[in-house]
Short mmCIF file of C-alpha atoms and ligand atoms in Angstrom, two decimals:
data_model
loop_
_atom_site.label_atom_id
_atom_site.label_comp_id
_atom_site.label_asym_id
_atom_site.label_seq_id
_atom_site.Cartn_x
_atom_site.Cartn_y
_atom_site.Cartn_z
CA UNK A 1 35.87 0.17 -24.87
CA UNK A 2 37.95 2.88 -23.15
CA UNK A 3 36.55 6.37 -24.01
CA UNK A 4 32.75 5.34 -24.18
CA UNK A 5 29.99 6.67 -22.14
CA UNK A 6 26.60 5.56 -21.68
CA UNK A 7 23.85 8.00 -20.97
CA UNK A 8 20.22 9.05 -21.92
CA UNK A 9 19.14 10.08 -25.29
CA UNK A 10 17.45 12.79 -26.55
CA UNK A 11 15.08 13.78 -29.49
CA UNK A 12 18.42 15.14 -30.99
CA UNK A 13 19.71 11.55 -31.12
CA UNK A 14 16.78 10.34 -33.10
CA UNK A 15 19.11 9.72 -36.63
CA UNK A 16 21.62 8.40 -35.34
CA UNK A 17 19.75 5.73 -33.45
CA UNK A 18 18.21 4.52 -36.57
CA UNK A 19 21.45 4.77 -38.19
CA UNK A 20 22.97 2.45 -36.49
CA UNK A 21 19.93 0.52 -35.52
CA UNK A 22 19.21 -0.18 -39.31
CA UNK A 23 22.99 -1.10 -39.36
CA UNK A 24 22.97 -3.10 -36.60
CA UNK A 25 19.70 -5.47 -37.53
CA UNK A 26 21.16 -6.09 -41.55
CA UNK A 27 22.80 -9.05 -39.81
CA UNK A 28 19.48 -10.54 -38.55
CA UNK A 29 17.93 -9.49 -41.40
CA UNK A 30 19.86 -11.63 -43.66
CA UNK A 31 19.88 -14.79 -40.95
CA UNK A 32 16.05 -14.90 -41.54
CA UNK A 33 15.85 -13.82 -45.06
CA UNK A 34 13.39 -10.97 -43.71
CA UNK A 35 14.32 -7.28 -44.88
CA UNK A 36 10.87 -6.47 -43.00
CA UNK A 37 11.82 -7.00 -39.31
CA UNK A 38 10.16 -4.58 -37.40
CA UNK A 39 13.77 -2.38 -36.24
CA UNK A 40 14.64 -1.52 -39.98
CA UNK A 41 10.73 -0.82 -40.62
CA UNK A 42 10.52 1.63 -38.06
CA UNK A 43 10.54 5.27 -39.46
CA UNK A 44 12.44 8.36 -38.11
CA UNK A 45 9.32 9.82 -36.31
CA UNK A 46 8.37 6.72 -34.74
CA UNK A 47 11.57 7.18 -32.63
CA UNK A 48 11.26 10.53 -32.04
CA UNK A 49 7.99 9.73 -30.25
CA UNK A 50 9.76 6.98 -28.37
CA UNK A 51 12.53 9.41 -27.73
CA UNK A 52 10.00 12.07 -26.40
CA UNK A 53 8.91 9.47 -23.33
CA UNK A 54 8.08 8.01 -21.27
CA UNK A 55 9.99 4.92 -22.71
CA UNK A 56 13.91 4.79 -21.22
CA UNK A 57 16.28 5.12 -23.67
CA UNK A 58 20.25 5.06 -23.58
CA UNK A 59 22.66 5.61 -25.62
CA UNK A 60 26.52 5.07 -25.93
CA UNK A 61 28.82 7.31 -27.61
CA UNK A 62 32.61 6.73 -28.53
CA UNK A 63 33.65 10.98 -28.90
CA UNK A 64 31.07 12.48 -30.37
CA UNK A 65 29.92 9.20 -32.47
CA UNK A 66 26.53 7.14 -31.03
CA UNK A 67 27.46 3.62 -30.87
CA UNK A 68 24.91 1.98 -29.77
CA UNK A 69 21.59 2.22 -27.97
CA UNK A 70 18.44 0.28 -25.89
CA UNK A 71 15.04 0.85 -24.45
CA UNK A 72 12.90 0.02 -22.08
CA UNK A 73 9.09 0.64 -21.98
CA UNK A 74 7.90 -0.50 -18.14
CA UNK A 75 4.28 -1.57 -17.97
CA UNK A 76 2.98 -2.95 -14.65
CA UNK A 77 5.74 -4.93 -12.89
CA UNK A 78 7.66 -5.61 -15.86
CA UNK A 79 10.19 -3.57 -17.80
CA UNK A 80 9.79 -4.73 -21.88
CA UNK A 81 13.95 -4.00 -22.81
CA UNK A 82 14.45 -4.19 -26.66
CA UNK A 83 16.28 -2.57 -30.26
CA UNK A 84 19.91 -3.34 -28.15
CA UNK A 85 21.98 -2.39 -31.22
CA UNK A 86 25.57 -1.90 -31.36
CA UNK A 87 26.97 -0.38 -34.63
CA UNK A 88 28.96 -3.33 -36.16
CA UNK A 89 32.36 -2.29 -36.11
CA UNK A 90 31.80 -1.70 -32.27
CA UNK A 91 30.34 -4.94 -31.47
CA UNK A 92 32.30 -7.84 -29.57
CA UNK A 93 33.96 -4.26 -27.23
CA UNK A 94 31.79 -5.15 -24.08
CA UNK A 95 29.64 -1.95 -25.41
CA UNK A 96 25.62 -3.84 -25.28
CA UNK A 97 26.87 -5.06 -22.10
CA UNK A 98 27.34 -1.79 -20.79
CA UNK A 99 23.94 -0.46 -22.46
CA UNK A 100 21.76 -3.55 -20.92
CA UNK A 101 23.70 -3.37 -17.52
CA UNK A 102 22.72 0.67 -17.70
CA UNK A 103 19.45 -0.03 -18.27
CA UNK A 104 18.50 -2.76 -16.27
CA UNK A 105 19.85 -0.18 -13.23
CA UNK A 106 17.70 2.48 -14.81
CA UNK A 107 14.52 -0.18 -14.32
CA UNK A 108 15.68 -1.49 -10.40
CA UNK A 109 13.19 -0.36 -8.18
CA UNK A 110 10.51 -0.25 -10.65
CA UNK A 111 9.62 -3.43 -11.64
CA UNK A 112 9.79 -7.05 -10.23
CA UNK A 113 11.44 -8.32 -14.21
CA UNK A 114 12.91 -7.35 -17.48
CA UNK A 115 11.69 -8.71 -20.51
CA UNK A 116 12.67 -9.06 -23.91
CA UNK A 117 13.07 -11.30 -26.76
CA UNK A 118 15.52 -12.40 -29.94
CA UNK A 119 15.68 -14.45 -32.81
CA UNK A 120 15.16 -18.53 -31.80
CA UNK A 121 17.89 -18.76 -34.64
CA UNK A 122 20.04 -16.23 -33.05
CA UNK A 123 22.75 -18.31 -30.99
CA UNK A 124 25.16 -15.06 -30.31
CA UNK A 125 22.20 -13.22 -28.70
CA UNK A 126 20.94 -16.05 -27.03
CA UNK A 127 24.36 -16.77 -25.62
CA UNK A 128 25.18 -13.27 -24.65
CA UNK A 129 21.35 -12.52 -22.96
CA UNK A 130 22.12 -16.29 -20.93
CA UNK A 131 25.32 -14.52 -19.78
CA UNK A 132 23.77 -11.50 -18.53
CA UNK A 133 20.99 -14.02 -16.64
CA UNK A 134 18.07 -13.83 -18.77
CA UNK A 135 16.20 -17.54 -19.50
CA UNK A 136 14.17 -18.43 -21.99
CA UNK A 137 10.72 -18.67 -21.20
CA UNK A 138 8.97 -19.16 -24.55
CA UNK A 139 8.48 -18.61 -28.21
CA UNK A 140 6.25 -16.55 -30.41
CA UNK A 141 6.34 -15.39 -33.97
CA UNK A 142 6.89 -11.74 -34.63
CA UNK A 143 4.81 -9.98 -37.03
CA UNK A 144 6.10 -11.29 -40.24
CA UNK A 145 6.19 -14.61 -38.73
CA UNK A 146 9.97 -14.96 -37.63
CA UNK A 147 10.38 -17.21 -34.37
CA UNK A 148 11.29 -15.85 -31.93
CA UNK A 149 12.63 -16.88 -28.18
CA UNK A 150 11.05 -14.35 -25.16
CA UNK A 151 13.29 -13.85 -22.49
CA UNK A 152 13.59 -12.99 -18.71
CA UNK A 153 15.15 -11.90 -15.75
CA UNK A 154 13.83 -11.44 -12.17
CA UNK A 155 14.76 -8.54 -10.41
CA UNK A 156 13.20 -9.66 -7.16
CA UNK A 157 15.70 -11.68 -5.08
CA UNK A 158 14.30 -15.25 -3.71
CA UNK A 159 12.78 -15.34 -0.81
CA UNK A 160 14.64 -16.84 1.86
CA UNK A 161 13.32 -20.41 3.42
CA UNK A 162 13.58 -21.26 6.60
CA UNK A 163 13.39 -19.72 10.23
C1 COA B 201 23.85 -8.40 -29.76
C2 COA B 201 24.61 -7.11 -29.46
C3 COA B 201 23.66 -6.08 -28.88
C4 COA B 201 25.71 -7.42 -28.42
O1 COA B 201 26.44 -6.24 -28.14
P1 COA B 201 28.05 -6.28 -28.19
O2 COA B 201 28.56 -4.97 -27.76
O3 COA B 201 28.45 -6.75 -29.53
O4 COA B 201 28.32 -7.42 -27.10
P2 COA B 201 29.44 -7.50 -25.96
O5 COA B 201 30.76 -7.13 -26.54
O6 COA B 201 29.00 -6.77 -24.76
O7 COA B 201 29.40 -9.06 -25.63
C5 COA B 201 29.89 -9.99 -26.56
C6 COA B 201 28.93 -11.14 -26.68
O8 COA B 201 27.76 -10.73 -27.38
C7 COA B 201 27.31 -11.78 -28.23
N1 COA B 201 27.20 -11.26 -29.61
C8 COA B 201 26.07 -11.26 -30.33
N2 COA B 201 26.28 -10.73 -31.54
C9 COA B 201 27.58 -10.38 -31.59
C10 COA B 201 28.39 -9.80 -32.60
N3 COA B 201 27.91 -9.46 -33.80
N4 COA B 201 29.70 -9.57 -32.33
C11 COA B 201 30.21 -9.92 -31.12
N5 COA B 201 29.48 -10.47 -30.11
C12 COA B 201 28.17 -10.71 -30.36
C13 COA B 201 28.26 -12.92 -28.06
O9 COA B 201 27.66 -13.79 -27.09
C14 COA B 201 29.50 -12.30 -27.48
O10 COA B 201 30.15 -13.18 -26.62
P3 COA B 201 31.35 -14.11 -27.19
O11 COA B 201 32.45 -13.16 -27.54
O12 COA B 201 31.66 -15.00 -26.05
O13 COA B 201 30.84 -14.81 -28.38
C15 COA B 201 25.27 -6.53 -30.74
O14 COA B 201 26.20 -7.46 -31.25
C16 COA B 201 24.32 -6.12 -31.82
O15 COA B 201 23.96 -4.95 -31.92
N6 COA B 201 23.90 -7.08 -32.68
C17 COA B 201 23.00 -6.77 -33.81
C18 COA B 201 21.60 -6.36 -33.35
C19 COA B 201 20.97 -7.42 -32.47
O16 COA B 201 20.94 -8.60 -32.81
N7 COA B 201 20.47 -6.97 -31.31
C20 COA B 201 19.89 -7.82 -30.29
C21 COA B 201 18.56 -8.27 -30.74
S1 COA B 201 17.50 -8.54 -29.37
#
């Protein structure tokens, strides 16, 4: 992972985030069958208005080549994090770790917890959100019906008991 930086993105950055976005999600597409999820549905201008605010968004670039990218839309007390993507010959590098690390420290100090969600099926991204201290704390169906697991972590630390 040496020569990779993680930073925010830019309108300018709008391609090559659905580049590799669409690359990224081919793999879930084809564990649920479902060339419709919602990542390789969305169009070019649809991130360029996510790109234009007020929605965080970070990106990580090997050189001068994106690699990967997340977001974060905060609403109320909770940051919603989602479309981690890592192009696929980058993935396995510690690169999302750095991107969900980055923006979880982009969100501290704004909201109690992160949110997001993944495929129920989806036992890499299930494993790798556990490691980074997310729980499970439902399901739901996504728009064409795929289940999927919602996750979260608290960014508030436990009260203390006692005297
Ligand atoms: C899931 C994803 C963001 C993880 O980023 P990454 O840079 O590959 O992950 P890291 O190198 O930081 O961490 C590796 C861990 O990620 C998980 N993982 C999930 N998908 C993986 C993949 N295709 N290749 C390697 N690791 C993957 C594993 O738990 C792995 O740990 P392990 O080596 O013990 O099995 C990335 O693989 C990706 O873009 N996948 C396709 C899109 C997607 O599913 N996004 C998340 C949907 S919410």
């Amino acid at each position: 992972m040496s020569g990779v930086s993680v930073g925010p993105g830019g309108v300018a950055d709008a391609g090559e985030i659905l580049t590799v976005q669409r690359a990224a999600y081919v793999a879930e597409a084809q564990r649920y069958a479902d060339p419709l999820l919602p990542p390789l549905t969305e169009t070019l201008d649809e991130v360029r208005a996510v790109l234009a605010g007020p929605t965080i968004v970070l990106v990580a670039r090997a050189g001068h080549r994106l690699v990967g990218s997340v977001r974060a839309r905060v609403a109320g007390d909770t940051a919603h994090v989602g479309r981690l993507a890592i192009a696929p010959d980058q993935q396995g590098r510690g690169i999302g770790s750095r991107l969900l690390a980055a923006v979880e420290s982009a969100c501290t100090g704004r909201v109690a917890r992160l949110e997001l969600f993944t495929g129920a099926e989806s036992a890499d991204n299930l494993r790798f959100y556990a490691r980074h201290g997310y729980r499970i704390v439902g399901h739901r169906p996504d728009p064409n019906g795929v289940r999927l697991a919602v996750l979260e972590k608290s960014l508030v630390s436990p009260a203390r008991s006692g005297p």
